[in-house]
mmCIF file of C-alpha atoms and ligand atoms in Angstrom:
data_model
loop_
_atom_site.group_PDB
_atom_site.id
_atom_site.type_symbol
_atom_site.label_atom_id
_atom_site.label_comp_id
_atom_site.label_asym_id
_atom_site.label_seq_id
_atom_site.Cartn_x
_atom_site.Cartn_y
_atom_site.Cartn_z
ATOM 1 C CA MET A 217 -30.335 6.377 -15.319
ATOM 2 C CA LYS A 218 -28.366 8.052 -18.014
ATOM 3 C CA ILE A 219 -24.690 8.186 -17.360
ATOM 4 C CA THR A 220 -22.575 10.866 -19.080
ATOM 5 C CA GLY A 221 -18.928 11.630 -18.885
ATOM 6 C CA ASP A 222 -16.257 13.369 -20.860
ATOM 7 C CA GLN A 223 -12.748 12.219 -21.740
ATOM 8 C CA GLN A 224 -11.112 14.108 -18.944
ATOM 9 C CA LEU A 225 -13.348 12.333 -16.378
ATOM 10 C CA ILE A 226 -12.654 8.857 -17.945
ATOM 11 C CA LYS A 227 -8.864 9.505 -17.939
ATOM 12 C CA LYS A 228 -9.040 10.543 -14.287
ATOM 13 C CA MET A 229 -11.026 7.448 -13.518
ATOM 14 C CA ASN A 230 -8.576 5.255 -15.412
ATOM 15 C CA LYS A 231 -5.559 6.778 -13.714
ATOM 16 C CA GLY A 232 -7.167 6.137 -10.343
ATOM 17 C CA ILE A 233 -7.501 2.460 -11.373
ATOM 18 C CA VAL A 234 -3.944 2.238 -12.611
ATOM 19 C CA LEU A 235 -2.713 3.697 -9.302
ATOM 20 C CA ASP A 236 -4.961 1.356 -7.248
ATOM 21 C CA THR A 237 -3.826 -1.675 -9.343
ATOM 22 C CA ILE A 238 -0.087 -0.678 -8.662
ATOM 23 C CA ARG A 239 -0.787 -0.212 -4.844
ATOM 24 C CA GLN A 240 -2.481 -3.615 -4.600
ATOM 25 C CA MET A 241 -0.324 -5.761 -6.969
ATOM 26 C CA GLN A 242 3.149 -4.198 -6.794
ATOM 27 C CA PRO A 243 5.648 -4.685 -8.055
ATOM 28 C CA LEU A 244 4.273 -5.192 -11.541
ATOM 29 C CA SER A 245 5.018 -4.171 -15.150
ATOM 30 C CA ARG A 246 2.988 -1.981 -17.499
ATOM 31 C CA ALA A 247 1.999 -5.099 -19.327
ATOM 32 C CA ASP A 248 0.759 -6.749 -15.980
ATOM 33 C CA ILE A 249 -1.415 -3.626 -15.413
ATOM 34 C CA SER A 250 -2.868 -3.923 -18.837
ATOM 35 C CA ALA A 251 -3.644 -7.582 -18.433
ATOM 36 C CA ALA A 252 -5.190 -6.946 -14.984
ATOM 37 C CA ILE A 253 -7.558 -4.173 -15.791
ATOM 38 C CA GLY A 254 -8.053 -4.532 -19.622
ATOM 39 C CA LEU A 255 -6.781 -1.110 -20.748
ATOM 40 C CA ASN A 256 -4.524 -1.182 -23.863
ATOM 41 C CA LYS A 257 -0.762 -0.885 -23.182
ATOM 42 C CA ALA A 258 -0.303 2.545 -24.836
ATOM 43 C CA THR A 259 -3.084 4.041 -22.490
ATOM 44 C CA VAL A 260 -1.498 2.387 -19.397
ATOM 45 C CA SER A 261 1.993 3.707 -20.471
ATOM 46 C CA SER A 262 0.764 7.144 -20.804
ATOM 47 C CA LEU A 263 -1.078 7.131 -17.411
ATOM 48 C CA VAL A 264 1.931 5.500 -15.650
ATOM 49 C CA ALA A 265 4.100 8.212 -17.062
ATOM 50 C CA GLU A 266 1.869 10.838 -15.428
ATOM 51 C CA LEU A 267 2.017 8.983 -12.165
ATOM 52 C CA ILE A 268 5.801 8.855 -12.249
ATOM 53 C CA ASP A 269 5.919 12.599 -13.051
ATOM 54 C CA SER A 270 3.785 13.300 -10.033
ATOM 55 C CA GLN A 271 6.213 11.027 -8.047
ATOM 56 C CA LEU A 272 3.348 8.725 -6.879
ATOM 57 C CA VAL A 273 4.974 5.775 -8.785
ATOM 58 C CA THR A 274 8.567 4.713 -9.093
ATOM 59 C CA GLU A 275 10.441 2.324 -11.396
ATOM 60 C CA ILE A 276 12.588 -0.454 -10.077
ATOM 61 C CA GLY A 277 14.860 -2.968 -11.744
ATOM 62 C CA PRO A 278 13.722 -5.454 -14.326
ATOM 63 C CA GLY A 279 11.506 -8.354 -13.362
ATOM 64 C CA GLU A 280 11.137 -11.887 -14.779
ATOM 65 C CA SER A 281 10.961 -12.094 -18.536
ATOM 66 C CA SER A 282 8.502 -14.375 -20.229
ATOM 67 C CA GLY A 283 10.859 -14.290 -23.220
ATOM 68 C CA GLY A 284 12.442 -11.185 -24.783
ATOM 69 C CA ARG A 285 13.393 -7.875 -22.950
ATOM 70 C CA LYS A 286 12.928 -8.003 -19.222
ATOM 71 C CA PRO A 287 10.042 -5.587 -18.138
ATOM 72 C CA THR A 288 10.683 -2.687 -15.807
ATOM 73 C CA LEU A 289 8.596 -3.046 -12.547
ATOM 74 C CA LEU A 290 6.600 -0.281 -10.975
ATOM 75 C CA LEU A 291 6.107 0.452 -7.244
ATOM 76 C CA PHE A 292 3.741 2.872 -5.365
ATOM 77 C CA ASN A 293 5.861 5.506 -3.899
ATOM 78 C CA LYS A 294 4.775 5.294 -0.343
ATOM 79 C CA GLN A 295 7.273 7.880 0.544
ATOM 80 C CA ALA A 296 5.549 10.692 -1.491
ATOM 81 C CA GLY A 297 4.048 12.178 1.670
ATOM 82 C CA TYR A 298 2.845 11.837 5.139
ATOM 83 C CA ALA A 299 -0.450 11.674 6.861
ATOM 84 C CA VAL A 300 -1.249 12.363 10.612
ATOM 85 C CA GLY A 301 -3.509 10.219 12.518
ATOM 86 C CA VAL A 302 -5.042 11.300 15.929
ATOM 87 C CA ASP A 303 -6.980 9.216 18.432
ATOM 88 C CA ILE A 304 -8.572 11.263 21.231
ATOM 89 C CA ARG A 305 -8.709 8.680 23.921
ATOM 90 C CA VAL A 306 -10.058 9.215 27.406
ATOM 91 C CA HIS A 307 -6.684 8.996 29.188
ATOM 92 C CA ASP A 308 -4.457 10.351 26.529
ATOM 93 C CA LEU A 309 -3.905 11.662 23.005
ATOM 94 C CA LEU A 310 -2.316 9.353 20.600
ATOM 95 C CA VAL A 311 -0.744 11.053 17.435
ATOM 96 C CA VAL A 312 0.997 9.137 14.717
ATOM 97 C CA ILE A 313 2.713 10.132 11.403
ATOM 98 C CA VAL A 314 2.570 7.443 8.713
ATOM 99 C CA ASP A 315 3.698 7.168 5.065
ATOM 100 C CA LEU A 316 1.201 6.597 2.404
ATOM 101 C CA GLU A 317 0.994 2.936 3.156
ATOM 102 C CA GLY A 318 0.090 3.394 6.730
ATOM 103 C CA HIS A 319 3.520 2.597 8.249
ATOM 104 C CA ILE A 320 4.198 4.417 11.490
ATOM 105 C CA ILE A 321 7.148 6.844 11.028
ATOM 106 C CA ARG A 322 6.516 8.641 14.408
ATOM 107 C CA GLU A 323 4.299 8.148 17.277
ATOM 108 C CA GLN A 324 3.598 10.166 20.448
ATOM 109 C CA SER A 325 1.184 9.659 23.355
ATOM 110 C CA THR A 326 0.519 12.417 25.821
ATOM 111 C CA PRO A 327 -1.760 12.361 28.852
ATOM 112 C CA LEU A 328 -4.796 14.688 28.313
ATOM 113 C CA ALA A 329 -4.379 17.766 30.559
ATOM 114 C CA ASP A 330 -8.185 18.306 30.786
ATOM 115 C CA TYR A 331 -11.153 17.563 28.518
ATOM 116 C CA THR A 332 -12.236 21.165 27.625
ATOM 117 C CA THR A 333 -12.580 21.698 23.947
ATOM 118 C CA GLU A 334 -9.968 24.527 23.894
ATOM 119 C CA SER A 335 -7.411 22.457 25.945
ATOM 120 C CA VAL A 336 -7.795 19.367 23.744
ATOM 121 C CA THR A 337 -7.717 21.417 20.480
ATOM 122 C CA ASN A 338 -4.540 23.144 21.624
ATOM 123 C CA GLN A 339 -3.005 19.866 22.645
ATOM 124 C CA ILE A 340 -3.655 18.382 19.315
ATOM 125 C CA LYS A 341 -2.022 21.446 17.495
ATOM 126 C CA SER A 342 1.006 21.458 19.754
ATOM 127 C CA THR A 343 1.449 17.732 19.529
ATOM 128 C CA ILE A 344 1.139 17.681 15.752
ATOM 129 C CA SER A 345 3.663 20.571 15.284
ATOM 130 C CA LYS A 346 6.075 18.924 17.763
ATOM 131 C CA ILE A 347 5.969 15.483 16.118
ATOM 132 C CA CYS A 348 6.363 17.028 12.570
ATOM 133 C CA VAL A 349 9.616 18.795 13.409
ATOM 134 C CA ASP A 350 12.518 17.839 10.959
ATOM 135 C CA LEU A 351 10.449 15.332 8.983
ATOM 136 C CA PRO A 352 12.572 14.181 6.054
ATOM 137 C CA ALA A 353 11.531 15.996 2.912
ATOM 138 C CA THR A 354 8.957 14.281 0.569
ATOM 139 C CA PRO A 355 7.279 15.642 -2.618
ATOM 140 C CA TYR A 356 4.005 16.306 -0.932
ATOM 141 C CA GLY A 357 4.900 16.735 2.817
ATOM 142 C CA VAL A 358 1.992 16.235 5.262
ATOM 143 C CA ILE A 359 -1.090 15.786 3.141
ATOM 144 C CA GLY A 360 -3.752 15.885 5.844
ATOM 145 C CA ILE A 361 -4.911 14.984 9.302
ATOM 146 C CA GLY A 362 -7.487 12.332 10.409
ATOM 147 C CA ILE A 363 -8.951 12.276 13.879
ATOM 148 C CA GLY A 364 -10.976 9.666 15.699
ATOM 149 C CA VAL A 365 -13.343 11.105 18.363
ATOM 150 C CA PRO A 366 -15.016 9.011 21.133
ATOM 151 C CA GLY A 367 -18.484 10.218 20.385
ATOM 152 C CA LEU A 368 -21.013 11.006 17.755
ATOM 153 C CA VAL A 369 -19.754 12.689 14.679
ATOM 154 C CA ASP A 370 -22.350 13.771 12.007
ATOM 155 C CA GLU A 371 -21.953 13.815 8.218
ATOM 156 C CA THR A 372 -20.761 17.353 8.334
ATOM 157 C CA GLN A 373 -17.905 16.359 10.645
ATOM 158 C CA GLN A 374 -19.459 18.135 13.611
ATOM 159 C CA VAL A 375 -18.811 16.411 16.972
ATOM 160 C CA VAL A 376 -22.434 16.158 18.080
ATOM 161 C CA SER A 377 -21.784 14.621 21.368
ATOM 162 C CA ALA A 378 -18.762 13.104 23.173
ATOM 163 C CA PRO A 379 -20.075 12.180 26.708
ATOM 164 C CA ASN A 380 -16.656 11.036 28.139
ATOM 165 C CA LEU A 381 -15.178 14.394 27.213
ATOM 166 C CA GLY A 382 -18.296 16.522 27.983
ATOM 167 C CA TRP A 383 -18.431 17.866 24.445
ATOM 168 C CA ASN A 384 -21.606 18.789 22.627
ATOM 169 C CA ASN A 385 -21.897 20.337 19.125
ATOM 170 C CA PHE A 386 -18.208 21.160 18.728
ATOM 171 C CA ASP A 387 -16.722 22.005 15.392
ATOM 172 C CA LEU A 388 -13.196 20.457 16.061
ATOM 173 C CA ALA A 389 -12.272 20.385 12.254
ATOM 174 C CA GLY A 390 -13.178 24.026 11.941
ATOM 175 C CA HIS A 391 -11.173 25.127 14.852
ATOM 176 C CA LEU A 392 -8.045 23.126 13.731
ATOM 177 C CA GLN A 393 -8.363 24.072 10.092
ATOM 178 C CA GLN A 394 -8.035 27.759 10.999
ATOM 179 C CA GLU A 395 -4.513 27.386 12.060
ATOM 180 C CA LEU A 396 -3.188 24.120 10.479
ATOM 181 C CA ALA A 397 -4.225 24.794 6.777
ATOM 182 C CA LEU A 398 -4.385 21.134 6.022
ATOM 183 C CA PRO A 399 -7.363 18.928 4.995
ATOM 184 C CA ILE A 400 -8.907 17.550 8.215
ATOM 185 C CA TYR A 401 -11.158 14.510 8.504
ATOM 186 C CA ILE A 402 -13.069 13.535 11.669
ATOM 187 C CA ASP A 403 -14.944 10.393 12.447
ATOM 188 C CA ASN A 404 -16.035 8.363 15.299
ATOM 189 C CA GLU A 405 -13.277 6.454 16.840
ATOM 190 C CA ALA A 406 -14.803 3.011 16.269
ATOM 191 C CA ASN A 407 -15.416 3.818 12.655
ATOM 192 C CA ALA A 408 -11.792 4.908 12.257
ATOM 193 C CA GLY A 409 -10.723 1.718 14.094
ATOM 194 C CA ALA A 410 -12.763 -0.485 11.749
ATOM 195 C CA ILE A 411 -11.140 1.195 8.754
ATOM 196 C CA GLY A 412 -7.686 0.942 10.347
ATOM 197 C CA GLU A 413 -8.083 -2.884 10.836
ATOM 198 C CA LYS A 414 -9.675 -3.208 7.369
ATOM 199 C CA LEU A 415 -6.782 -1.465 5.637
ATOM 200 C CA TYR A 416 -3.742 -2.422 7.621
ATOM 201 C CA GLY A 417 -4.795 -5.090 10.264
ATOM 202 C CA ALA A 418 -6.725 -8.115 10.934
ATOM 203 C CA GLY A 419 -9.373 -7.407 8.271
ATOM 204 C CA LEU A 420 -7.129 -6.922 5.431
ATOM 205 C CA HIS A 421 -8.851 -9.518 3.111
ATOM 206 C CA THR A 422 -12.378 -9.075 4.350
ATOM 207 C CA SER A 423 -15.215 -6.957 3.067
ATOM 208 C CA ASP A 424 -17.835 -7.561 5.868
ATOM 209 C CA LEU A 425 -16.452 -6.797 9.204
ATOM 210 C CA VAL A 426 -17.563 -5.558 12.600
ATOM 211 C CA TYR A 427 -14.926 -3.784 14.710
ATOM 212 C CA LEU A 428 -15.600 -3.465 18.337
ATOM 213 C CA SER A 429 -13.859 -0.662 20.268
ATOM 214 C CA ILE A 430 -14.050 -1.829 23.791
ATOM 215 C CA GLY A 431 -12.777 0.581 26.484
ATOM 216 C CA VAL A 432 -14.915 2.670 28.889
ATOM 217 C CA GLY A 433 -17.855 1.776 26.625
ATOM 218 C CA ILE A 434 -18.446 -0.478 23.691
ATOM 219 C CA GLY A 435 -18.691 1.179 20.179
ATOM 220 C CA SER A 436 -18.425 -0.508 16.706
ATOM 221 C CA GLY A 437 -17.718 0.229 13.223
ATOM 222 C CA ILE A 438 -19.544 -1.874 10.704
ATOM 223 C CA VAL A 439 -18.070 -2.466 7.374
ATOM 224 C CA VAL A 440 -20.396 -3.862 4.676
ATOM 225 C CA GLY A 441 -19.204 -4.667 1.201
ATOM 226 C CA GLY A 442 -15.928 -2.936 1.904
ATOM 227 C CA GLN A 443 -17.653 0.293 3.000
ATOM 228 C CA LEU A 444 -18.571 1.784 6.341
ATOM 229 C CA TYR A 445 -22.242 1.337 7.099
ATOM 230 C CA ARG A 446 -23.134 4.840 8.608
ATOM 231 C CA GLY A 447 -26.818 4.801 9.262
ATOM 232 C CA THR A 448 -29.035 7.667 8.208
ATOM 233 C CA SER A 449 -27.558 10.329 10.468
ATOM 234 C CA ASN A 450 -23.949 8.796 10.654
ATOM 235 C CA PHE A 451 -24.609 7.443 14.095
ATOM 236 C CA SER A 452 -24.703 3.725 13.421
ATOM 237 C CA GLY A 453 -22.799 1.243 15.589
ATOM 238 C CA GLU A 454 -23.726 1.920 19.142
ATOM 239 C CA VAL A 455 -23.842 -1.696 20.078
ATOM 240 C CA GLY A 456 -22.776 -1.043 23.550
ATOM 241 C CA HIS A 457 -26.307 -0.022 24.440
ATOM 242 C CA MET A 458 -27.930 -3.189 23.355
ATOM 243 C CA THR A 459 -29.973 -4.470 26.302
ATOM 244 C CA ILE A 460 -28.431 -7.817 27.442
ATOM 245 C CA ALA A 461 -29.906 -8.041 30.974
ATOM 246 C CA GLU A 462 -33.370 -6.665 31.701
ATOM 247 C CA ASN A 463 -32.522 -5.695 35.247
ATOM 248 C CA GLY A 464 -28.792 -5.342 34.897
ATOM 249 C CA PRO A 465 -26.559 -2.454 36.073
ATOM 250 C CA LEU A 466 -27.620 1.062 35.416
ATOM 251 C CA CYS A 467 -25.911 2.435 32.200
ATOM 252 C CA ARG A 468 -24.690 5.972 31.738
ATOM 253 C CA CYS A 469 -27.446 6.216 28.973
ATOM 254 C CA GLY A 470 -30.160 5.729 31.638
ATOM 255 C CA ASN A 471 -31.113 2.128 30.529
ATOM 256 C CA HIS A 472 -30.382 -0.859 32.663
ATOM 257 C CA GLY A 473 -28.341 -3.968 31.555
ATOM 258 C CA CYS A 474 -26.677 -2.398 28.451
ATOM 259 C CA TRP A 475 -24.048 -4.676 26.871
ATOM 260 C CA GLU A 476 -21.204 -2.203 27.964
ATOM 261 C CA THR A 477 -22.252 -2.411 31.604
ATOM 262 C CA LEU A 478 -21.359 -6.099 31.550
ATOM 263 C CA ALA A 479 -18.579 -6.523 28.968
ATOM 264 C CA SER A 480 -16.515 -3.258 28.776
ATOM 265 C CA GLU A 481 -13.113 -2.604 30.241
ATOM 266 C CA LYS A 482 -14.977 -0.388 32.676
ATOM 267 C CA ALA A 483 -17.273 -3.373 33.738
ATOM 268 C CA LEU A 484 -14.121 -5.369 34.230
ATOM 269 C CA LEU A 485 -12.515 -2.639 36.432
ATOM 270 C CA ASP A 486 -15.608 -1.911 38.416
ATOM 271 C CA GLN A 487 -16.022 -5.546 39.338
ATOM 272 C CA ALA A 488 -12.119 -5.794 40.148
ATOM 273 C CA ALA A 489 -12.524 -2.874 42.413
ATOM 274 C CA ALA A 490 -15.455 -4.594 44.197
ATOM 275 C CA ILE A 491 -13.250 -7.474 44.865
ATOM 276 C CA TRP A 492 -9.808 -6.024 45.512
ATOM 277 C CA GLY A 493 -10.632 -2.411 46.306
ATOM 278 C CA GLU A 494 -8.229 0.369 45.079
ATOM 279 C CA GLN A 495 -5.236 -2.039 44.755
ATOM 280 C CA VAL A 496 -6.482 -3.042 41.351
ATOM 281 C CA SER A 497 -7.246 -0.161 38.875
ATOM 282 C CA THR A 498 -5.928 -1.265 35.546
ATOM 283 C CA ILE A 499 -6.556 -4.157 33.224
ATOM 284 C CA GLU A 500 -2.776 -4.866 33.420
ATOM 285 C CA GLU A 501 -3.100 -5.447 37.137
ATOM 286 C CA VAL A 502 -6.074 -7.809 36.669
ATOM 287 C CA LEU A 503 -4.044 -9.757 34.090
ATOM 288 C CA ALA A 504 -1.137 -10.033 36.515
ATOM 289 C CA LYS A 505 -3.389 -11.651 39.008
ATOM 290 C CA VAL A 506 -4.507 -14.210 36.329
ATOM 291 C CA GLU A 507 -0.860 -14.887 35.663
ATOM 292 C CA GLU A 508 -0.378 -15.571 39.325
ATOM 293 C CA GLY A 509 -3.229 -18.018 39.220
ATOM 294 C CA ASN A 510 -5.703 -16.003 41.334
ATOM 295 C CA SER A 511 -9.012 -17.904 40.950
ATOM 296 C CA GLN A 512 -11.125 -14.767 41.503
ATOM 297 C CA ALA A 513 -9.231 -13.059 38.619
ATOM 298 C CA VAL A 514 -9.765 -16.102 36.296
ATOM 299 C CA THR A 515 -13.519 -16.302 37.280
ATOM 300 C CA LEU A 516 -13.856 -12.495 36.547
ATOM 301 C CA LEU A 517 -12.320 -12.662 33.128
ATOM 302 C CA ASN A 518 -14.434 -15.790 32.278
ATOM 303 C CA GLU A 519 -17.500 -13.747 33.327
ATOM 304 C CA ILE A 520 -16.493 -10.770 31.128
ATOM 305 C CA GLY A 521 -15.695 -13.156 28.302
ATOM 306 C CA THR A 522 -19.255 -14.777 28.567
ATOM 307 C CA GLN A 523 -20.990 -11.460 28.614
ATOM 308 C CA LEU A 524 -19.027 -10.373 25.679
ATOM 309 C CA GLY A 525 -19.841 -13.552 23.819
ATOM 310 C CA ILE A 526 -23.669 -12.847 24.504
ATOM 311 C CA GLY A 527 -23.577 -9.542 22.624
ATOM 312 C CA LEU A 528 -21.354 -11.016 19.850
ATOM 313 C CA ALA A 529 -23.904 -13.830 19.406
ATOM 314 C CA ASN A 530 -26.512 -11.207 18.674
ATOM 315 C CA LEU A 531 -24.305 -9.451 16.174
ATOM 316 C CA VAL A 532 -23.531 -12.771 14.435
ATOM 317 C CA ASN A 533 -27.231 -13.563 14.031
ATOM 318 C CA ILE A 534 -28.083 -10.061 12.785
ATOM 319 C CA LEU A 535 -25.184 -9.345 10.447
ATOM 320 C CA ASN A 536 -23.594 -12.682 9.710
ATOM 321 C CA PRO A 537 -20.206 -10.959 9.303
ATOM 322 C CA GLU A 538 -17.033 -12.462 7.721
ATOM 323 C CA MET A 539 -14.998 -11.230 10.590
ATOM 324 C CA ILE A 540 -15.385 -9.608 14.096
ATOM 325 C CA VAL A 541 -12.418 -7.794 15.380
ATOM 326 C CA ILE A 542 -12.160 -6.784 19.106
ATOM 327 C CA GLY A 543 -10.079 -3.778 19.569
ATOM 328 C CA ASN A 544 -9.164 -1.086 21.997
ATOM 329 C CA ARG A 545 -8.130 -1.612 25.590
ATOM 330 C CA LEU A 546 -10.100 -4.807 26.285
ATOM 331 C CA SER A 547 -8.180 -6.551 23.447
ATOM 332 C CA LEU A 548 -5.196 -6.614 25.990
ATOM 333 C CA ALA A 549 -7.053 -9.352 27.778
ATOM 334 C CA GLY A 550 -7.896 -11.281 24.626
ATOM 335 C CA LYS A 551 -5.981 -14.416 25.498
ATOM 336 C CA GLN A 552 -7.572 -14.566 28.846
ATOM 337 C CA LEU A 553 -11.211 -14.188 28.000
ATOM 338 C CA GLU A 554 -11.271 -15.818 24.525
ATOM 339 C CA GLN A 555 -12.281 -19.277 25.591
ATOM 340 C CA ALA A 556 -15.386 -18.071 27.535
ATOM 341 C CA MET A 557 -16.275 -15.687 24.794
ATOM 342 C CA LEU A 558 -16.107 -18.220 22.007
ATOM 343 C CA HIS A 559 -18.037 -20.729 24.170
ATOM 344 C CA SER A 560 -20.800 -18.154 24.526
ATOM 345 C CA ILE A 561 -20.902 -17.287 20.935
ATOM 346 C CA LYS A 562 -21.192 -21.004 20.027
ATOM 347 C CA ASN A 563 -23.953 -21.612 22.566
ATOM 348 C CA ARG A 564 -25.963 -18.682 21.559
ATOM 349 C CA SER A 565 -25.745 -17.912 17.938
ATOM 350 C CA LEU A 566 -27.364 -19.783 15.080
ATOM 351 C CA SER A 567 -25.131 -22.385 13.541
ATOM 352 C CA TYR A 568 -25.394 -21.334 9.832
ATOM 353 C CA HIS A 569 -24.710 -17.686 10.840
ATOM 354 C CA ARG A 570 -21.586 -18.277 12.789
ATOM 355 C CA LYS A 571 -20.168 -20.929 10.556
ATOM 356 C CA LYS A 572 -17.865 -18.742 8.461
ATOM 357 C CA THR A 573 -17.476 -15.864 11.041
ATOM 358 C CA GLN A 574 -13.883 -15.441 12.266
ATOM 359 C CA VAL A 575 -13.446 -13.719 15.623
ATOM 360 C CA GLU A 576 -10.075 -11.898 15.986
ATOM 361 C CA PHE A 577 -8.416 -9.432 18.370
ATOM 362 C CA ALA A 578 -7.072 -6.212 16.825
ATOM 363 C CA LYS A 579 -3.829 -6.767 14.983
ATOM 364 C CA LEU A 580 -2.977 -3.056 15.345
ATOM 365 C CA GLY A 581 -3.517 -3.323 19.125
ATOM 366 C CA ILE A 582 -4.502 0.008 20.539
ATOM 367 C CA ARG A 583 -3.402 1.872 17.354
ATOM 368 C CA SER A 584 -6.469 0.815 15.260
ATOM 369 C CA THR A 585 -8.108 4.170 15.575
ATOM 370 C CA ALA A 586 -5.075 6.372 14.908
ATOM 371 C CA LEU A 587 -4.046 4.277 11.892
ATOM 372 C CA GLY A 588 -7.641 4.362 10.467
ATOM 373 C CA ALA A 589 -7.773 8.081 11.103
ATOM 374 C CA ALA A 590 -4.542 8.560 9.259
ATOM 375 C CA SER A 591 -5.914 6.589 6.301
ATOM 376 C CA MET A 592 -8.897 9.137 5.813
ATOM 377 C CA PRO A 593 -6.640 11.897 4.350
ATOM 378 C CA ILE A 594 -4.622 9.240 2.298
ATOM 379 C CA THR A 595 -7.597 7.832 0.764
ATOM 380 C CA ALA A 596 -8.927 11.300 -0.196
ATOM 381 C CA PHE A 597 -5.433 12.396 -1.565
ATOM 382 C CA LEU A 598 -4.971 9.294 -3.789
ATOM 383 C CA ALA A 599 -8.596 9.497 -4.983
ATOM 384 C CA ASP A 600 -7.721 12.796 -6.418
ATOM 385 C CA SER A 601 -5.151 11.394 -8.765
ATOM 386 C CA ASP A 602 -4.788 14.795 -10.585
ATOM 387 C CA VAL A 603 -2.573 15.716 -7.744
ATOM 388 C CA SER A 604 0.822 16.963 -8.919
ATOM 389 C CA VAL A 605 3.946 18.140 -7.039
ATOM 390 C CA GLN A 606 4.049 21.275 -9.168
ATOM 391 C CA ALA A 607 0.546 22.306 -7.748
ATOM 392 C CA GLU A 608 2.020 22.317 -4.264
ATOM 393 C CA ALA A 609 5.090 24.342 -4.909
HETATM 394 ZN ZN1 ZN B 80 -26.633 2.286 27.810
#
């Protein structure tokens, strides 16, 4: 393959590399950047000057000198703008505003009034406009919105199917874009959660990671070599419908014995309801029973942990991941089901495959998806390093 490029393109690429280096290694000097990426100091200085002009990089006081004048250190200006992250969950809508390093500035969760496309779209718009009121001024303001959807999202950002919301073929981005006039990025909630944990959470230093979103169902986001594995139609990761028990419970997909009928939050709550009736309807109530030493509750969590481990053993054998992160609602019971889960993985996976695999619970708790969603506009914004404050004015 012949690769061509002009000077403008090369300059843009180099500027992106300089910005990435500052974000990853800050604080550092121009000489440090030059040494890290092998560009000469004059080129680095000129690119840094442009980044300072566009307010994406700031200078701070001098660092350690290795002899001679102390160098000025550079920082990424995480306060150059904001991004909005939205997680459409089955029970509520979580909206966060973050700085450009993914730190939460504001957060709001509101119960979903109903699941119609119109109502949810309106609720997203009104929550975003409420949460953005009187945000402190920044050079770029809100740079975009990312949304995690509990369903299938194709490569054109169409929501093809979201069974828990009753949505089919809905252009959520198009509807929002009409009024909000900001870049909008939409992805499956488990993919967004995987990116959230990779960039800001448990998977910070990993490049091969499986993130499991366990709530009503079980979805996954699979990161391979630092990138999401998307599959040919963007629909990869539906691990919840792996068959675990040939004659197991009927799944909403029509199959019997899918993993999510045995190891999801819903499986836990269905079994809790069979034991205690309507008295126990939340995971927190089951955990309270475990705290009291209720033996049925302990057995129930051990059983869910065992079933969870069976599916995880399959994933370990197939993908040999560096890390598995268990996120969404079931992670709240992490401590109580961990032992049975690890036991099951150990008994059922191949020893060479699991040797280096770490199993963690989501570090971002139930915010993995919202934060991963917010990272989508940030990544796109920073990749376009020709952005300039003047252009926005
Ligand atoms: Zn199924």
